[in-house]
Amino acid sequence: MAQEDHFKKVLSHAKEYGYIFGSSEIYEGLSAVYDYGQNGAELKKNIREYWWKSMVQMHENIVGLDAAIFMHPTTWKASGHVDAFNDPLIDNKDSKKRYRADVLIEDYAEKLNQKAQKEIDKAKKRFGDKFNEEEFVTTNERVIRYREEQNRVLKRMARSLEAEDLADVKALIEELEIADPDTGSKNWTDVRQFNLMFGTKLGASADTATDLYLRPETAQGIFVNFLNVQKTGRMKIPFGIAQTGKAFRNEIVARQFIFRMREFEQMEMQFFVRPGEELKWYEHWKETRLKWHLSLGLGEENYRFHDHEKLAHYANAAADIEFNFPFGFKELEGIHSRTDFDLKAHEKFSGKKLQFFDPELNESYVPYVVETSIGLDRMFLAVFSKALEEEELENGSTRTVLKLPAILAPVKAAILPLVKKDGLPEVAERIINELKWDFNVVYDEKDAVGRRYRRQDAAGTPFCITVDHDTLEDDTVTIRDRDTMEQKRVKIAELSGILHQKVDFKHWYKD
Ligand code: ATP
């Protein structure tokens, strides 16, 4: 299926199966804001829990935190968000559409990358086993040209943005003859900066009210609590503080479903280390986080690292883990070496020391920080879009199946009585009453059993357990696997053990 068609299918499937609805839909919705339905809420919770367990529970030196969304407004002055949390925007005068100037240029560069990749793929096909990719990319003129041009464009953009030279960003767009992707028009306005924070007010009357911001990232709640946690938890460096929670950004362009939302959820961990050791830990967390992604089995080929050309004001190294979304490779998670920028800034603005006394070195210092930051909603989209498949079956028919990793699936098993009589529903009820203590399970008795299987396949339920007349004789049921469609006869008493083996955190994470 073409990528675009697949994305359309993802959107409609997410709605049809109770995963995602547009916000306040009965009033025609709110742009870039979404609600999670009965299945979506479960999938989201399971992703959050998978992250939390692997980051907090599995690390003796990482603890959790749940800081408020509202923070003292000086927080955002100190963090640099008031002055520098901007996106460069540009409008097309003909279409009146607004774009992020950096994204237009990045998309242009990505096209060059794709052209180079096409040449490589062509040569691979032509030379077969004899193909030496390393030699080819360093000697083929076209590949070299595309790659050099890509580099040049990204470097120039990074330089101009760093120098706040917005006129040059516009000049670059014009030189590259970048057109409005929707209409082809090249009639652009100047590039302007636009602050992404949402403002609000705290207090009863207009003259005494304080201006507040909805937090644009969860990280600052961790920084301002650094000493509270370190002292009360008697934490020794290196240690981490993890947090999940809502963040808000007034995104200029929000057209890619839950990829870019105005209200979204982050899962962040700030790891506090000795100054000078940050790059070692940066490499460690890059590798650890990639392994976490791979543990879900969505395919190694769907991930890649992208090192940042333009570093944020607080970072001395940064990379994204990009995922192959239905619209191409895009950022899923960021790993940032944030130096001591945040803690130092909070020291300066609050007048309070935010230091750690290192007993081994016998000295106090402001720790350096390595951050891992992933969007929960983006992770949801990654999992959901890769899981959704139209599968050709041997008998020539097709089935729609949502191959969610079993550990993340909203419902782990559906219990189906073959018929609605002869005492079978009662046995099914008994099985549910036993399993529901450990697993989210559902009962389904409507339609022929084949249709019920298809319905559960499409909803993402990894196992169906069917109760039939033999069950009454020998206490066995059929358990059917969503992905292989294999059916096995097992004892009712074995069901709980089988499900634990398939959906427990230990099994997924350890293996
Ligand atoms: P982008 O370049 O896509 O705008 P970013 O570099 O601004 O992302 P970070 O500030 O590093 O993103 O945020 C960390 C993570 O939070 C991102 O990797 C992404 O998964 C998630 N995230 C950021 N903005 C959004 C958004 N508007 N909607 C959903 N998730 C988001």
Coordinates of C-alpha atoms and ligand atoms in Angstrom, one line a residue:
M1 CA 0.0 0.0 0.0
A2 CA 1.3 3.5 -0.8
Q3 CA 2.5 5.4 2.2
E4 CA -0.3 8.0 1.8
D5 CA -3.0 5.4 1.6
H6 CA -1.6 3.7 4.6
F7 CA -1.7 6.9 6.6
K8 CA -5.4 7.4 5.6
K9 CA -6.1 3.9 6.8
V10 CA -4.4 4.6 10.1
L11 CA -6.6 7.6 10.7
S12 CA -9.8 5.9 9.9
H13 CA -8.9 2.7 11.8
A14 CA -7.9 4.6 14.9
K15 CA -11.4 6.2 15.0
E16 CA -13.3 3.1 14.0
Y17 CA -11.8 0.9 16.7
G18 CA -12.1 3.5 19.6
Y19 CA -8.4 4.5 19.6
I20 CA -8.4 8.2 18.8
F21 CA -11.2 10.8 18.2
G22 CA -10.8 14.4 17.3
S23 CA -11.3 16.7 20.3
S24 CA -14.8 18.1 20.8
E25 CA -15.9 16.6 17.5
I26 CA -19.6 17.5 17.9
Y27 CA -18.5 21.1 17.6
E28 CA -16.3 20.4 14.6
G29 CA -13.2 19.7 16.6
L30 CA -10.2 21.7 17.6
S31 CA -7.2 21.7 15.4
A32 CA -4.2 19.5 16.5
V33 CA -6.0 18.4 19.7
Y34 CA -7.2 14.7 20.1
D35 CA -8.9 12.5 22.6
Y36 CA -8.1 8.9 23.2
G37 CA -11.0 6.4 23.2
Q38 CA -11.6 3.3 25.1
N39 CA -8.8 1.3 23.4
G40 CA -6.5 4.3 22.9
A41 CA -6.5 5.1 26.6
E42 CA -5.4 1.6 27.3
L43 CA -2.7 1.5 24.7
K44 CA -1.4 4.9 25.8
K45 CA -1.3 3.7 29.5
N46 CA 0.5 0.5 28.5
I47 CA 3.2 2.4 26.5
R48 CA 3.6 4.8 29.5
E49 CA 3.9 1.9 31.8
Y50 CA 6.4 0.1 29.6
W51 CA 8.6 3.2 29.6
W52 CA 8.2 3.8 33.3
K53 CA 9.0 0.3 34.4
S54 CA 12.1 0.1 32.1
M55 CA 13.4 3.5 33.2
V56 CA 12.4 3.7 36.9
Q57 CA 11.7 0.2 38.2
M58 CA 14.7 -1.4 36.4
H59 CA 17.2 1.3 37.4
E60 CA 18.2 1.5 41.1
N61 CA 19.5 5.0 40.5
I62 CA 16.5 6.5 38.7
V63 CA 13.4 7.7 40.5
G64 CA 10.1 9.2 39.4
L65 CA 8.5 12.6 39.9
D66 CA 5.1 14.1 39.1
A67 CA 5.5 17.9 39.0
A68 CA 2.7 20.3 38.3
I69 CA 1.9 21.7 34.9
F70 CA 1.8 25.3 36.3
M71 CA 5.2 26.6 37.4
H72 CA 6.5 29.9 38.7
P73 CA 6.8 32.1 35.6
T74 CA 10.5 32.8 36.3
T75 CA 11.1 29.1 35.5
W76 CA 10.6 29.9 31.9
K77 CA 12.7 33.0 31.9
A78 CA 15.6 30.9 33.4
S79 CA 15.1 28.0 31.0
G80 CA 15.3 30.4 28.0
H81 CA 11.8 29.6 26.8
V82 CA 10.5 33.1 27.1
D83 CA 13.3 34.5 24.9
A84 CA 14.2 31.6 22.7
F85 CA 11.5 29.0 22.4
N86 CA 10.6 30.1 18.9
D87 CA 10.0 28.5 15.6
P88 CA 10.8 30.4 12.4
L89 CA 7.6 30.8 10.5
I90 CA 6.9 31.8 6.9
D91 CA 3.7 32.5 5.1
N92 CA 2.9 31.9 1.5
K93 CA 1.3 35.1 0.2
D94 CA -0.8 33.3 -2.4
S95 CA -2.1 30.3 -0.5
K96 CA -2.2 32.1 2.8
K97 CA -0.7 28.9 4.3
R98 CA 1.8 29.1 7.2
Y99 CA 4.9 26.9 7.4
R100 CA 7.9 26.4 9.5
A101 CA 10.8 27.7 7.5
D102 CA 13.2 25.2 9.0
V103 CA 10.8 22.3 8.1
L104 CA 10.5 23.4 4.5
I105 CA 14.3 23.4 4.2
E106 CA 14.7 20.1 6.0
D107 CA 12.1 18.5 3.7
Y108 CA 14.1 19.8 0.7
A109 CA 17.3 18.2 2.2
E110 CA 15.5 15.0 2.8
K111 CA 14.5 14.8 -0.9
L112 CA 18.2 15.0 -1.8
N113 CA 18.8 12.2 0.7
Q114 CA 16.1 10.1 -1.0
K115 CA 17.6 10.7 -4.4
A116 CA 21.0 9.5 -3.2
Q117 CA 19.3 6.5 -1.6
K118 CA 17.6 5.7 -4.9
E119 CA 20.9 5.6 -6.7
I120 CA 22.3 3.3 -4.1
D121 CA 19.2 1.0 -4.3
K122 CA 19.5 0.9 -8.1
A123 CA 23.2 -0.1 -8.0
K124 CA 22.5 -2.7 -5.3
K125 CA 20.0 -4.3 -7.6
R126 CA 22.4 -4.1 -10.6
F127 CA 25.5 -5.6 -8.8
G128 CA 23.7 -8.0 -6.5
D129 CA 26.1 -9.8 -4.1
K130 CA 29.1 -8.0 -5.5
F131 CA 27.8 -4.6 -4.4
N132 CA 30.1 -2.7 -2.1
E133 CA 28.0 0.1 -0.6
E134 CA 30.8 1.8 1.2
E135 CA 32.9 2.1 -2.0
F136 CA 29.8 3.1 -4.1
V137 CA 28.8 6.0 -1.8
T138 CA 32.3 7.4 -1.7
T139 CA 32.9 7.2 -5.5
N140 CA 29.6 7.6 -7.3
E141 CA 29.4 11.1 -8.6
R142 CA 25.7 11.5 -8.2
V143 CA 25.5 10.2 -4.7
I144 CA 28.4 12.5 -3.7
R145 CA 26.7 15.5 -5.3
Y146 CA 23.4 14.9 -3.6
R147 CA 25.0 14.3 -0.2
E148 CA 27.2 17.3 -0.5
E149 CA 24.3 19.5 -1.4
Q150 CA 22.2 18.1 1.4
N151 CA 25.0 18.9 3.9
R152 CA 25.6 22.3 2.5
V153 CA 21.9 23.2 2.8
L154 CA 21.5 21.9 6.3
K155 CA 24.7 23.6 7.5
R156 CA 23.8 26.9 6.0
M157 CA 20.3 26.8 7.7
A158 CA 21.9 25.8 11.0
R159 CA 24.3 28.7 10.7
S160 CA 21.6 31.3 9.9
L161 CA 19.3 30.1 12.6
E162 CA 22.1 30.2 15.2
A163 CA 23.0 33.7 14.2
E164 CA 19.3 34.7 14.1
D165 CA 19.8 35.7 10.5
L166 CA 16.2 35.2 9.4
A167 CA 16.8 37.1 6.2
D168 CA 19.3 34.5 5.2
V169 CA 16.8 31.7 6.0
K170 CA 14.4 33.3 3.5
A171 CA 17.2 33.8 1.0
L172 CA 18.0 30.1 1.2
I173 CA 14.3 29.2 0.6
E174 CA 14.3 31.4 -2.5
E175 CA 17.7 30.2 -3.8
L176 CA 16.5 26.6 -3.5
E177 CA 13.3 27.6 -5.2
I178 CA 11.3 25.9 -2.5
A179 CA 7.6 26.1 -3.3
D180 CA 4.4 25.8 -1.2
P181 CA 4.0 22.0 -1.0
D182 CA 0.2 22.5 -1.4
T183 CA 0.0 25.0 -4.3
G184 CA 3.5 25.3 -5.8
S185 CA 3.6 29.0 -5.2
K186 CA 7.0 30.6 -4.4
N187 CA 5.6 33.9 -3.2
W188 CA 6.9 34.0 0.4
T189 CA 6.7 36.5 3.2
D190 CA 9.7 37.2 5.4
V191 CA 10.6 34.7 8.1
R192 CA 9.5 35.6 11.6
Q193 CA 10.0 34.1 15.0
F194 CA 7.0 32.8 16.8
N195 CA 7.0 31.8 20.5
L196 CA 5.3 28.5 21.1
M197 CA 4.3 28.8 24.8
F198 CA 0.6 29.1 25.7
G199 CA 0.0 31.9 28.3
T200 CA -2.7 31.9 30.9
K201 CA -3.5 33.8 34.1
L202 CA -3.6 32.9 37.8
G203 CA -5.7 35.0 40.1
A204 CA -9.2 36.5 40.6
S205 CA -9.0 40.0 39.4
A206 CA -7.4 41.4 36.2
D207 CA -5.0 43.8 38.0
T208 CA -3.6 41.2 40.6
A209 CA -3.5 38.2 38.2
T210 CA -0.1 36.7 37.5
D211 CA 0.8 35.7 34.0
L212 CA 1.6 32.0 33.7
Y213 CA 2.6 29.6 31.0
L214 CA 1.4 26.0 30.4
R215 CA 4.6 24.1 30.5
P216 CA 6.1 23.4 27.0
E217 CA 8.2 20.5 28.4
T218 CA 8.2 18.4 31.5
A219 CA 12.0 18.8 32.1
Q220 CA 11.9 22.0 34.0
G221 CA 9.7 20.4 36.8
I222 CA 12.6 18.0 37.2
F223 CA 15.3 20.6 37.3
V224 CA 13.6 22.8 40.0
N225 CA 13.1 19.7 42.1
F226 CA 16.6 18.4 41.6
L227 CA 17.8 19.1 45.2
N228 CA 14.5 18.0 46.8
V229 CA 14.8 14.6 45.2
Q230 CA 18.5 14.2 45.7
K231 CA 18.4 15.1 49.4
T232 CA 15.2 13.2 50.4
G233 CA 16.1 10.2 48.3
R234 CA 19.8 10.3 49.3
M235 CA 20.7 10.0 45.6
K236 CA 24.4 9.8 44.5
I237 CA 25.6 11.0 41.2
P238 CA 25.1 9.6 38.6
F239 CA 21.3 9.4 39.1
G240 CA 18.2 10.1 37.1
I241 CA 14.7 11.6 37.7
A242 CA 11.9 10.5 35.3
Q243 CA 8.6 12.0 34.7
T244 CA 5.6 11.6 32.3
G245 CA 3.0 14.3 31.8
K246 CA 1.3 16.8 29.6
A247 CA 3.1 19.5 27.7
F248 CA 1.7 22.3 25.6
R249 CA 3.0 24.0 22.5
N250 CA 1.2 26.4 20.2
E251 CA 2.6 24.6 17.1
I252 CA 2.4 26.7 13.9
V253 CA 1.9 23.8 11.6
A254 CA 0.0 20.8 13.0
R255 CA -1.1 18.7 10.1
Q256 CA 0.1 15.2 10.9
F257 CA -2.5 13.7 13.2
I258 CA -1.0 12.9 16.7
F259 CA 2.5 13.4 15.4
R260 CA 2.4 17.2 16.2
M261 CA -0.2 18.2 18.7
R262 CA -0.8 21.4 20.7
E263 CA -1.5 19.4 23.9
F264 CA 0.6 16.2 24.2
E265 CA 2.4 14.0 26.6
Q266 CA 6.1 13.6 27.2
M267 CA 8.1 10.9 28.9
E268 CA 11.4 12.4 30.0
M269 CA 14.3 11.4 32.1
Q270 CA 17.1 13.8 33.2
F271 CA 20.3 12.0 34.2
F272 CA 22.6 14.0 36.5
V273 CA 26.3 13.3 36.0
R274 CA 29.8 14.6 36.9
P275 CA 30.9 17.4 34.7
G276 CA 33.2 16.0 32.0
E277 CA 31.4 12.6 32.0
E278 CA 28.4 13.8 30.1
L279 CA 29.4 12.6 26.6
K280 CA 30.1 9.1 27.9
W281 CA 26.6 9.0 29.4
Y282 CA 25.1 10.6 26.3
E283 CA 26.4 7.6 24.3
H284 CA 25.2 5.2 26.9
W285 CA 21.6 6.6 26.8
K286 CA 21.5 6.8 23.0
E287 CA 22.3 3.1 22.9
T288 CA 20.0 2.2 25.8
R289 CA 17.0 4.0 24.4
L290 CA 17.5 2.5 20.9
K291 CA 17.5 -1.0 22.6
W292 CA 14.2 -0.1 24.4
H293 CA 12.6 0.7 21.0
L294 CA 13.9 -2.5 19.4
S295 CA 12.5 -4.6 22.4
L296 CA 9.1 -3.9 21.0
G297 CA 9.8 -5.7 17.7
L298 CA 8.6 -3.1 15.3
G299 CA 11.6 -3.8 13.0
E300 CA 15.2 -2.5 13.3
E301 CA 15.0 -1.0 9.8
N302 CA 12.4 1.5 11.0
Y303 CA 14.8 3.4 13.3
R304 CA 17.7 5.6 12.7
F305 CA 19.8 8.2 14.5
H306 CA 19.9 11.8 13.3
D307 CA 22.6 14.0 14.9
H308 CA 21.6 17.6 15.3
E309 CA 23.2 20.1 13.0
K310 CA 21.9 23.0 15.0
L311 CA 22.3 22.6 18.7
A312 CA 19.8 24.2 21.1
H313 CA 21.1 26.9 23.3
Y314 CA 21.5 24.5 26.2
A315 CA 23.1 21.5 24.5
N316 CA 26.6 20.3 23.7
A317 CA 25.5 17.2 21.8
A318 CA 22.1 16.1 20.6
A319 CA 20.6 13.3 18.5
D320 CA 17.1 12.2 17.6
I321 CA 15.9 8.6 17.3
E322 CA 13.9 8.8 14.1
F323 CA 11.1 6.4 13.2
N324 CA 9.8 5.5 9.8
F325 CA 6.3 7.0 10.2
P326 CA 3.7 6.7 7.4
F327 CA 5.0 10.0 6.1
G328 CA 8.7 9.1 6.3
F329 CA 11.5 9.1 8.9
K330 CA 10.8 11.8 11.6
E331 CA 11.8 12.5 15.2
L332 CA 10.4 10.1 17.8
E333 CA 12.7 10.7 20.7
G334 CA 15.5 13.2 21.5
I335 CA 18.7 12.5 23.5
H336 CA 20.3 15.7 24.6
S337 CA 23.4 16.5 26.5
R338 CA 22.1 19.6 28.2
T339 CA 25.3 20.5 30.1
D340 CA 24.8 22.4 33.3
F341 CA 22.8 25.1 31.5
D342 CA 19.4 24.5 33.2
L343 CA 20.6 24.1 36.8
K344 CA 23.0 27.0 36.5
A345 CA 20.3 29.2 35.1
H346 CA 17.9 28.3 38.0
E347 CA 20.7 29.0 40.5
K348 CA 21.1 32.4 38.9
F349 CA 17.4 33.3 38.8
S350 CA 16.4 31.8 42.1
G351 CA 19.5 32.8 44.1
K352 CA 19.5 29.2 45.5
K353 CA 22.4 26.8 45.2
L354 CA 21.6 23.7 43.1
Q355 CA 24.8 21.7 43.7
F356 CA 25.8 18.2 44.7
F357 CA 28.5 17.4 47.1
D358 CA 30.5 14.6 45.6
P359 CA 32.1 12.6 48.5
E360 CA 34.5 10.8 46.2
L361 CA 35.9 14.1 44.8
N362 CA 35.3 15.9 48.1
E363 CA 33.9 18.9 46.2
S364 CA 30.6 20.5 45.3
Y365 CA 29.5 21.1 41.7
V366 CA 26.5 21.8 39.5
P367 CA 25.9 18.4 37.8
Y368 CA 25.7 18.0 34.0
V369 CA 22.6 16.5 32.5
V370 CA 21.8 14.0 29.8
E371 CA 18.2 13.9 28.9
T372 CA 16.1 11.3 27.1
S373 CA 12.8 12.8 25.9
I374 CA 10.1 11.0 24.0
G375 CA 6.6 12.0 23.0
L376 CA 4.0 9.4 24.2
D377 CA 1.6 10.3 21.4
R378 CA 4.3 10.0 18.8
M379 CA 5.3 6.6 20.2
F380 CA 1.6 5.7 20.0
L381 CA 1.5 6.7 16.4
A382 CA 4.7 4.7 15.7
V383 CA 3.4 1.6 17.3
F384 CA -0.1 1.9 15.8
S385 CA 0.9 2.7 12.3
K386 CA 3.5 -0.1 12.1
A387 CA 1.0 -2.6 13.6
L388 CA -1.8 -2.0 11.1
E389 CA -1.6 -4.4 8.2
E390 CA -3.8 -5.6 5.4
E391 CA -2.8 -9.2 5.1
E392 CA -3.3 -11.5 2.1
L393 CA -4.5 -14.9 3.3
E394 CA -3.8 -18.2 1.6
N395 CA -7.4 -18.5 0.5
G396 CA -7.2 -15.3 -1.4
S397 CA -9.1 -13.1 1.1
T398 CA -7.6 -10.3 3.0
R399 CA -7.8 -9.5 6.7
T400 CA -7.2 -6.3 8.6
V401 CA -5.0 -7.0 11.5
L402 CA -3.5 -4.7 14.2
K403 CA -0.3 -6.5 15.2
L404 CA 0.3 -4.5 18.4
P405 CA 3.1 -5.9 20.6
A406 CA 1.1 -8.1 23.0
I407 CA 2.5 -6.2 26.0
L408 CA 1.0 -3.0 24.7
A409 CA -2.3 -4.3 23.4
P410 CA -5.3 -2.7 25.1
V411 CA -7.1 -6.1 25.5
K412 CA -5.0 -9.2 26.0
A413 CA -7.7 -11.8 25.3
A414 CA -11.3 -12.1 24.1
I415 CA -13.3 -15.0 25.6
L416 CA -15.8 -16.3 23.1
P417 CA -18.5 -19.0 23.7
L418 CA -19.0 -20.9 20.5
V419 CA -22.7 -20.5 20.9
K420 CA -24.9 -18.5 23.2
K421 CA -26.5 -21.5 24.9
D422 CA -25.8 -25.0 26.4
G423 CA -23.9 -23.4 29.4
L424 CA -21.0 -22.2 27.3
P425 CA -21.5 -18.4 28.2
E426 CA -21.4 -19.4 31.9
V427 CA -18.0 -21.2 31.4
A428 CA -16.7 -18.1 29.5
E429 CA -17.9 -15.9 32.4
R430 CA -16.0 -18.1 34.8
I431 CA -12.8 -17.8 32.8
I432 CA -13.1 -14.1 32.6
N433 CA -13.7 -13.8 36.4
E434 CA -10.4 -15.7 36.9
L435 CA -8.3 -13.9 34.3
K436 CA -9.5 -10.3 34.9
W437 CA -7.4 -10.0 38.1
D438 CA -4.3 -10.0 36.0
F439 CA -5.3 -9.1 32.5
N440 CA -7.7 -6.8 30.6
V441 CA -10.0 -9.3 28.9
V442 CA -13.4 -9.0 27.1
Y443 CA -16.4 -11.2 26.5
D444 CA -17.8 -11.4 22.9
E445 CA -20.7 -13.6 21.9
K446 CA -22.2 -11.8 18.9
D447 CA -21.9 -13.2 15.3
A448 CA -20.2 -16.4 14.0
V449 CA -16.9 -17.1 15.6
G450 CA -14.9 -16.4 12.4
R451 CA -16.3 -12.9 12.4
R452 CA -15.5 -12.4 16.0
Y453 CA -11.9 -13.5 15.3
R454 CA -11.7 -10.8 12.5
R455 CA -13.1 -8.2 14.8
Q456 CA -10.6 -8.9 17.5
D457 CA -7.7 -9.1 14.9
A458 CA -8.6 -5.6 13.8
A459 CA -8.9 -4.3 17.3
G460 CA -5.5 -5.6 18.1
T461 CA -6.4 -8.3 20.6
P462 CA -3.5 -10.8 20.6
F463 CA -5.5 -13.9 21.8
C464 CA -8.9 -15.3 21.4
I465 CA -10.1 -18.1 23.8
T466 CA -13.0 -20.1 22.5
V467 CA -15.3 -22.2 24.7
D468 CA -17.1 -25.1 22.9
H469 CA -19.0 -28.2 23.8
D470 CA -15.8 -30.2 24.4
T471 CA -14.9 -27.7 27.1
L472 CA -17.8 -29.0 29.1
E473 CA -16.3 -32.5 28.9
D474 CA -12.6 -32.0 29.4
D475 CA -12.0 -28.4 30.7
T476 CA -10.1 -27.5 27.5
V477 CA -10.5 -24.4 25.3
T478 CA -9.0 -23.2 22.0
I479 CA -6.5 -20.4 22.2
R480 CA -5.9 -18.6 18.9
D481 CA -2.9 -16.4 18.1
R482 CA -3.8 -13.2 16.3
D483 CA -0.6 -13.0 14.2
T484 CA -0.1 -16.7 13.2
M485 CA -3.8 -17.6 13.4
E486 CA -2.7 -20.9 14.9
Q487 CA -5.1 -22.5 17.3
K488 CA -4.1 -24.8 20.2
R489 CA -6.2 -26.8 22.6
V490 CA -5.2 -26.1 26.2
K491 CA -6.5 -26.7 29.7
I492 CA -8.4 -23.8 31.3
A493 CA -6.1 -24.0 34.2
E494 CA -3.1 -23.3 31.9
L495 CA -4.5 -20.1 30.4
S496 CA -3.2 -17.7 33.0
G497 CA 0.3 -19.1 32.8
I498 CA 0.2 -18.8 29.0
L499 CA -0.9 -15.2 29.0
H500 CA 1.7 -14.3 31.6
Q501 CA 4.4 -15.7 29.4
K502 CA 3.2 -13.7 26.4
V503 CA 2.4 -10.3 27.9
D504 CA 4.5 -9.9 31.0
F505 CA 7.0 -7.0 31.2
K506 CA 9.8 -9.5 32.3
H507 CA 9.4 -11.6 29.1
W508 CA 9.5 -8.6 26.8
Y509 CA 12.2 -6.6 28.4
K510 CA 14.5 -9.4 29.5
D511 CA 14.5 -11.1 26.2
Ligands
ATP1 P1 10.1 18.7 16.6 O1 11.4 19.1 16.0 O2 9.4 17.6 15.9 O3 9.2 19.9 16.8 P2 11.3 19.0 19.1 O4 12.7 18.8 18.7 O5 10.8 20.4 19.3 O6 10.3 18.2 18.0 P3 11.6 18.2 21.8 O7 11.5 19.5 22.3 O8 13.0 17.5 21.8 O9 11.0 18.1 20.4 O10 10.6 17.2 22.6 C1 10.9 15.9 22.9 C2 9.9 14.9 22.3 O11 8.5 15.4 22.5 C3 9.9 14.8 20.8 O12 10.9 13.9 20.4 C4 8.6 14.4 20.4 O13 8.4 13.0 20.5 C5 7.7 15.0 21.5 N1 7.0 16.2 20.9 C6 7.5 17.4 20.8 N2 6.6 18.3 20.3 C7 5.5 17.5 20.1 C8 4.2 17.8 19.6 N3 3.9 19.1 19.2 N4 3.3 16.8 19.5 C9 3.6 15.6 19.9 N5 4.8 15.3 20.4 C10 5.7 16.2 20.5

